[in-house]
mmCIF file of C-alpha atoms in Angstrom:
data_model
loop_
_atom_site.group_PDB
_atom_site.id
_atom_site.type_symbol
_atom_site.label_atom_id
_atom_site.label_comp_id
_atom_site.label_asym_id
_atom_site.label_seq_id
_atom_site.Cartn_x
_atom_site.Cartn_y
_atom_site.Cartn_z
ATOM 1 C CA ASP A 200 -0.281 0.129 0.191
ATOM 2 C CA PRO A 201 1.332 3.367 -1.001
ATOM 3 C CA LYS A 202 2.375 5.278 2.492
ATOM 4 C CA ILE A 203 2.203 8.971 0.347
ATOM 5 C CA ILE A 204 -0.754 9.365 -1.253
ATOM 6 C CA GLN A 205 -1.357 12.223 -3.550
ATOM 7 C CA LYS A 206 -4.421 13.266 -5.473
ATOM 8 C CA PRO A 207 -5.156 13.601 -8.222
ATOM 9 C CA LYS A 208 -2.351 11.602 -10.215
ATOM 10 C CA TYR A 209 -3.081 13.747 -12.939
ATOM 11 C CA LEU A 210 -5.146 17.289 -13.639
ATOM 12 C CA VAL A 211 -5.524 19.592 -16.741
ATOM 13 C CA ALA A 212 -6.169 23.202 -15.652
ATOM 14 C CA VAL A 213 -7.154 26.386 -17.820
ATOM 15 C CA THR A 214 -4.750 29.527 -17.274
ATOM 16 C CA GLY A 215 -6.026 31.718 -14.538
ATOM 17 C CA SER A 216 -7.589 28.998 -12.636
ATOM 18 C CA GLU A 217 -6.880 27.359 -9.458
ATOM 19 C CA LYS A 218 -5.874 23.710 -8.214
ATOM 20 C CA ILE A 219 -4.983 22.107 -4.843
ATOM 21 C CA LEU A 220 -2.782 19.211 -4.855
ATOM 22 C CA ILE A 221 -3.426 16.960 -1.904
ATOM 23 C CA CYS A 222 -0.838 14.831 0.054
ATOM 24 C CA GLU A 223 -1.275 12.568 2.910
ATOM 25 C CA GLN A 224 1.203 10.524 4.573
ATOM 26 C CA TYR A 225 1.055 7.370 6.602
ATOM 27 C CA LEU A 226 4.823 6.916 7.676
ATOM 28 C CA GLY A 227 4.019 8.735 10.859
ATOM 29 C CA HIS A 228 6.815 11.218 9.750
ATOM 30 C CA ASN A 229 7.131 14.645 11.266
ATOM 31 C CA ALA A 230 8.581 16.635 8.279
ATOM 32 C CA MET A 231 6.821 17.089 4.827
ATOM 33 C CA TYR A 232 7.899 18.496 1.475
ATOM 34 C CA TRP A 233 6.919 19.830 -1.652
ATOM 35 C CA TYR A 234 9.405 19.391 -4.986
ATOM 36 C CA ARG A 235 8.396 20.260 -8.621
ATOM 37 C CA GLN A 236 9.702 18.484 -11.720
ATOM 38 C CA SER A 237 9.443 19.642 -15.164
ATOM 39 C CA ALA A 238 11.321 18.626 -18.439
ATOM 40 C CA LYS A 239 13.328 22.078 -18.362
ATOM 41 C CA LYS A 240 14.327 22.055 -14.738
ATOM 42 C CA PRO A 241 15.886 19.152 -12.423
ATOM 43 C CA LEU A 242 13.757 18.233 -9.386
ATOM 44 C CA GLU A 243 13.101 21.816 -7.663
ATOM 45 C CA PHE A 244 12.693 21.907 -3.817
ATOM 46 C CA MET A 245 9.530 24.102 -3.286
ATOM 47 C CA PHE A 246 8.362 23.816 0.817
ATOM 48 C CA SER A 247 9.634 22.254 3.702
ATOM 49 C CA TYR A 248 7.225 21.802 7.001
ATOM 50 C CA SER A 249 8.061 20.151 10.143
ATOM 51 C CA TYR A 250 5.306 19.854 12.708
ATOM 52 C CA GLN A 251 3.076 21.861 10.758
ATOM 53 C CA LYS A 252 5.260 24.556 10.523
ATOM 54 C CA LEU A 253 6.958 26.084 7.491
ATOM 55 C CA MET A 254 10.723 25.753 7.765
ATOM 56 C CA ASP A 255 11.871 26.584 4.439
ATOM 57 C CA ASN A 256 10.321 28.284 1.246
ATOM 58 C CA GLN A 257 12.201 28.303 -1.780
ATOM 59 C CA THR A 258 9.454 29.370 -4.275
ATOM 60 C CA ALA A 259 9.156 33.016 -5.363
ATOM 61 C CA SER A 260 5.536 33.125 -6.108
ATOM 62 C CA SER A 261 2.945 33.865 -3.737
ATOM 63 C CA ARG A 262 0.721 31.982 -5.766
ATOM 64 C CA PHE A 263 1.963 28.679 -4.201
ATOM 65 C CA GLN A 264 0.527 28.552 -0.900
ATOM 66 C CA PRO A 265 1.000 25.131 1.225
ATOM 67 C CA GLN A 266 -1.634 24.354 3.671
ATOM 68 C CA SER A 267 -1.314 21.859 6.696
ATOM 69 C CA SER A 268 -4.603 20.971 8.373
ATOM 70 C CA LYS A 269 -2.922 18.129 10.079
ATOM 71 C CA LYS A 270 0.504 16.656 11.078
ATOM 72 C CA ASN A 271 0.335 14.038 8.187
ATOM 73 C CA HIS A 272 -1.095 16.269 5.589
ATOM 74 C CA LEU A 273 0.394 19.116 3.096
ATOM 75 C CA ASP A 274 -1.801 20.369 0.573
ATOM 76 C CA LEU A 275 -0.386 22.548 -2.096
ATOM 77 C CA GLN A 276 -2.971 25.344 -3.424
ATOM 78 C CA ILE A 277 -1.744 27.217 -6.623
ATOM 79 C CA THR A 278 -3.482 30.153 -7.749
ATOM 80 C CA ALA A 279 -3.556 32.005 -10.959
ATOM 81 C CA LEU A 280 -2.118 29.069 -12.973
ATOM 82 C CA LYS A 281 0.095 29.727 -15.677
ATOM 83 C CA PRO A 282 1.380 27.356 -18.482
ATOM 84 C CA ASP A 283 4.742 27.239 -17.094
ATOM 85 C CA ASP A 284 3.410 25.724 -14.042
ATOM 86 C CA SER A 285 3.020 22.760 -15.935
ATOM 87 C CA ALA A 286 4.936 19.893 -14.043
ATOM 88 C CA THR A 287 4.816 17.041 -12.238
ATOM 89 C CA TYR A 288 4.550 17.680 -8.301
ATOM 90 C CA PHE A 289 5.874 15.447 -5.818
ATOM 91 C CA CYS A 290 5.214 15.269 -2.197
ATOM 92 C CA ALA A 291 7.672 13.736 0.242
ATOM 93 C CA SER A 292 8.157 13.373 4.130
ATOM 94 C CA SER A 293 11.032 12.310 6.318
ATOM 95 C CA GLN A 294 11.394 11.494 9.937
ATOM 96 C CA GLY A 295 13.943 14.179 10.928
ATOM 97 C CA GLY A 296 16.197 16.270 8.653
ATOM 98 C CA ALA A 297 16.161 15.787 5.096
ATOM 99 C CA ASN A 298 19.931 15.878 4.814
ATOM 100 C CA THR A 299 20.918 13.096 6.907
ATOM 101 C CA GLY A 300 18.075 10.992 6.818
ATOM 102 C CA GLN A 301 15.516 9.583 4.002
ATOM 103 C CA LEU A 302 12.887 11.084 1.772
ATOM 104 C CA TYR A 303 9.905 9.343 0.839
ATOM 105 C CA PHE A 304 8.072 10.474 -2.226
ATOM 106 C CA GLY A 305 4.524 9.992 -3.510
ATOM 107 C CA GLU A 306 3.790 9.118 -7.090
ATOM 108 C CA GLY A 307 3.388 12.976 -7.994
ATOM 109 C CA SER A 308 0.484 14.606 -9.166
ATOM 110 C CA LYS A 309 1.121 15.783 -12.986
ATOM 111 C CA LEU A 310 -0.428 19.265 -13.883
ATOM 112 C CA THR A 311 -1.100 20.468 -17.233
ATOM 113 C CA VAL A 312 -2.025 24.177 -17.677
ATOM 114 C CA LEU A 313 -3.329 24.982 -20.908
ATOM 115 C CA SER B 28 23.784 27.149 -10.433
ATOM 116 C CA GLN B 29 23.226 23.914 -8.693
ATOM 117 C CA LEU B 30 24.484 22.480 -5.468
ATOM 118 C CA ALA B 31 25.210 18.825 -6.977
ATOM 119 C CA GLU B 32 25.674 17.771 -10.438
ATOM 120 C CA GLU B 33 25.839 14.316 -11.805
ATOM 121 C CA ASN B 34 27.679 13.372 -14.801
ATOM 122 C CA PRO B 35 27.404 11.768 -17.710
ATOM 123 C CA TRP B 36 24.080 13.054 -18.592
ATOM 124 C CA ALA B 37 23.302 9.572 -19.776
ATOM 125 C CA LEU B 38 24.744 6.518 -20.081
ATOM 126 C CA SER B 39 23.838 3.100 -21.754
ATOM 127 C CA VAL B 40 25.142 -0.523 -21.022
ATOM 128 C CA HIS B 41 24.321 -3.985 -21.456
ATOM 129 C CA GLU B 42 22.505 -5.970 -18.848
ATOM 130 C CA GLY B 43 25.029 -7.553 -16.408
ATOM 131 C CA GLU B 44 27.806 -4.950 -17.000
ATOM 132 C CA SER B 45 28.786 -2.523 -14.323
ATOM 133 C CA VAL B 46 28.196 1.030 -14.624
ATOM 134 C CA THR B 47 29.423 4.310 -12.590
ATOM 135 C CA VAL B 48 27.675 7.379 -11.922
ATOM 136 C CA ASN B 49 29.727 10.421 -10.921
ATOM 137 C CA CYS B 50 28.561 13.651 -8.753
ATOM 138 C CA SER B 51 30.414 16.796 -7.766
ATOM 139 C CA TYR B 52 28.798 19.065 -5.161
ATOM 140 C CA LYS B 53 29.939 22.546 -4.388
ATOM 141 C CA THR B 54 29.789 23.030 -0.347
ATOM 142 C CA SER B 55 30.961 21.222 2.609
ATOM 143 C CA ILE B 56 28.108 18.541 3.616
ATOM 144 C CA THR B 57 26.965 16.525 6.367
ATOM 145 C CA ALA B 58 26.198 13.548 4.081
ATOM 146 C CA LEU B 59 25.193 12.901 0.206
ATOM 147 C CA GLN B 60 22.555 10.761 -0.626
ATOM 148 C CA TRP B 61 21.898 8.651 -4.179
ATOM 149 C CA TYR B 62 18.185 8.335 -5.143
ATOM 150 C CA ARG B 63 17.011 6.634 -8.240
ATOM 151 C CA GLN B 64 13.577 7.622 -10.322
ATOM 152 C CA LYS B 65 11.901 5.103 -12.526
ATOM 153 C CA SER B 66 9.637 6.445 -15.072
ATOM 154 C CA GLY B 67 6.279 7.513 -13.801
ATOM 155 C CA GLU B 68 7.424 6.961 -10.146
ATOM 156 C CA GLY B 69 8.900 9.351 -7.516
ATOM 157 C CA PRO B 70 12.435 8.865 -6.448
ATOM 158 C CA ALA B 71 13.599 6.399 -3.796
ATOM 159 C CA GLN B 72 16.539 6.556 -2.038
ATOM 160 C CA LEU B 73 19.279 4.115 -2.769
ATOM 161 C CA ILE B 74 22.326 4.997 -0.553
ATOM 162 C CA LEU B 75 23.019 7.541 2.147
ATOM 163 C CA ILE B 76 26.547 8.256 2.706
ATOM 164 C CA ARG B 77 27.896 10.514 5.553
ATOM 165 C CA SER B 78 30.814 12.935 5.428
ATOM 166 C CA ASN B 79 32.938 10.664 7.730
ATOM 167 C CA GLU B 80 32.357 7.798 5.327
ATOM 168 C CA ARG B 81 34.495 7.001 2.298
ATOM 169 C CA GLU B 82 32.336 4.073 1.042
ATOM 170 C CA LYS B 83 28.853 2.608 1.573
ATOM 171 C CA ARG B 84 27.100 -0.722 0.114
ATOM 172 C CA ASN B 85 23.618 -1.603 -0.445
ATOM 173 C CA GLY B 86 23.742 -4.775 -2.232
ATOM 174 C CA ARG B 87 24.770 -4.218 -6.044
ATOM 175 C CA LEU B 88 25.312 -0.518 -5.188
ATOM 176 C CA ARG B 89 28.364 0.751 -3.753
ATOM 177 C CA ALA B 90 28.817 4.706 -3.056
ATOM 178 C CA THR B 91 31.891 6.319 -2.376
ATOM 179 C CA LEU B 92 32.755 9.971 -1.075
ATOM 180 C CA ASP B 93 35.660 12.196 -1.576
ATOM 181 C CA THR B 94 35.040 15.305 0.639
ATOM 182 C CA SER B 95 38.582 16.729 -0.549
ATOM 183 C CA SER B 96 37.481 16.847 -4.203
ATOM 184 C CA GLN B 97 33.866 17.220 -3.511
ATOM 185 C CA SER B 98 33.112 14.150 -5.257
ATOM 186 C CA SER B 99 31.104 11.125 -5.122
ATOM 187 C CA SER B 100 30.179 8.064 -7.134
ATOM 188 C CA LEU B 101 27.785 5.308 -7.423
ATOM 189 C CA SER B 102 28.432 1.904 -9.035
ATOM 190 C CA ILE B 103 26.065 -0.472 -9.992
ATOM 191 C CA THR B 104 27.399 -4.115 -10.395
ATOM 192 C CA ALA B 105 25.679 -6.670 -12.776
ATOM 193 C CA THR B 106 23.038 -4.247 -13.769
ATOM 194 C CA ARG B 107 19.648 -5.399 -14.799
ATOM 195 C CA CYS B 108 17.118 -4.046 -17.038
ATOM 196 C CA GLU B 109 14.855 -2.774 -14.148
ATOM 197 C CA ASP B 110 18.144 -0.584 -13.343
ATOM 198 C CA THR B 111 16.985 1.325 -15.841
ATOM 199 C CA ALA B 112 15.964 4.856 -14.370
ATOM 200 C CA VAL B 113 17.489 8.632 -13.820
ATOM 201 C CA TYR B 114 19.823 8.565 -10.663
ATOM 202 C CA PHE B 115 20.472 11.978 -8.794
ATOM 203 C CA CYS B 116 22.634 12.850 -5.924
ATOM 204 C CA ALA B 117 21.399 15.149 -3.556
ATOM 205 C CA THR B 118 22.610 17.347 -0.502
ATOM 206 C CA GLY B 119 21.245 20.088 1.474
ATOM 207 C CA SER B 120 20.431 21.342 4.871
ATOM 208 C CA ASN B 121 18.284 20.180 7.507
ATOM 209 C CA TYR B 122 15.092 21.089 5.719
ATOM 210 C CA GLN B 123 16.021 21.460 2.074
ATOM 211 C CA LEU B 124 17.417 18.952 -0.145
ATOM 212 C CA ILE B 125 18.723 20.003 -3.604
ATOM 213 C CA TRP B 126 19.100 17.811 -6.196
ATOM 214 C CA GLY B 127 21.519 17.584 -9.635
ATOM 215 C CA SER B 128 19.792 17.225 -12.831
ATOM 216 C CA GLY B 129 20.345 13.522 -12.832
ATOM 217 C CA THR B 130 22.173 10.749 -15.026
ATOM 218 C CA LYS B 131 19.441 8.511 -17.372
ATOM 219 C CA LEU B 132 20.626 5.120 -17.168
ATOM 220 C CA ILE B 133 19.572 2.640 -19.761
ATOM 221 C CA ILE B 134 20.187 -1.094 -19.304
ATOM 222 C CA LYS B 135 20.072 -3.137 -22.873
ATOM 223 C CA PRO B 136 18.955 -6.652 -22.608
#
């Protein structure tokens, strides 16, 4: 059974609209992350949360807003979508620090913006 | 510029052969991690090697670390078709792991 669930797996949106990507982890980890992967760039770190608090943010645009309603949830709201936002968005989690532990990834949510 | 970078960009070997992917990084590290990403999946960790370690093994995988030259390598012996994937090295801070662009490895039957 997948331990990190991302929904939806695929989504298509029109420019200017808003979407929410869902992530739930059942590994009991305290830290959760969002990464973005597109054909043009390597896996890009976006946000990290620990115990539901924002720890690091490398996303320049405020159109990307993480939301953590529970310890094992970290959703990603994207507003005013642009074609350049098209990418696969990966949620990950770890117990403890990212650089000395292990990140577990979901299968990703592939977003296409038309 | 990226904190870590793999080379070569792509590699192809026949099943059963050995292969090595290299990684160079640009800062002092606490640890370096190797991940593999198969098509349609999220990355999965293969090996974590700490800065005080020179070598780490995991089955057919062997990672080395040279902190003086800020480089690491990942070797796979007796390759199998299922080793076909993109291989990444990654390092960073407690709350941020930065990745290279990856090496695309194809194992031919």
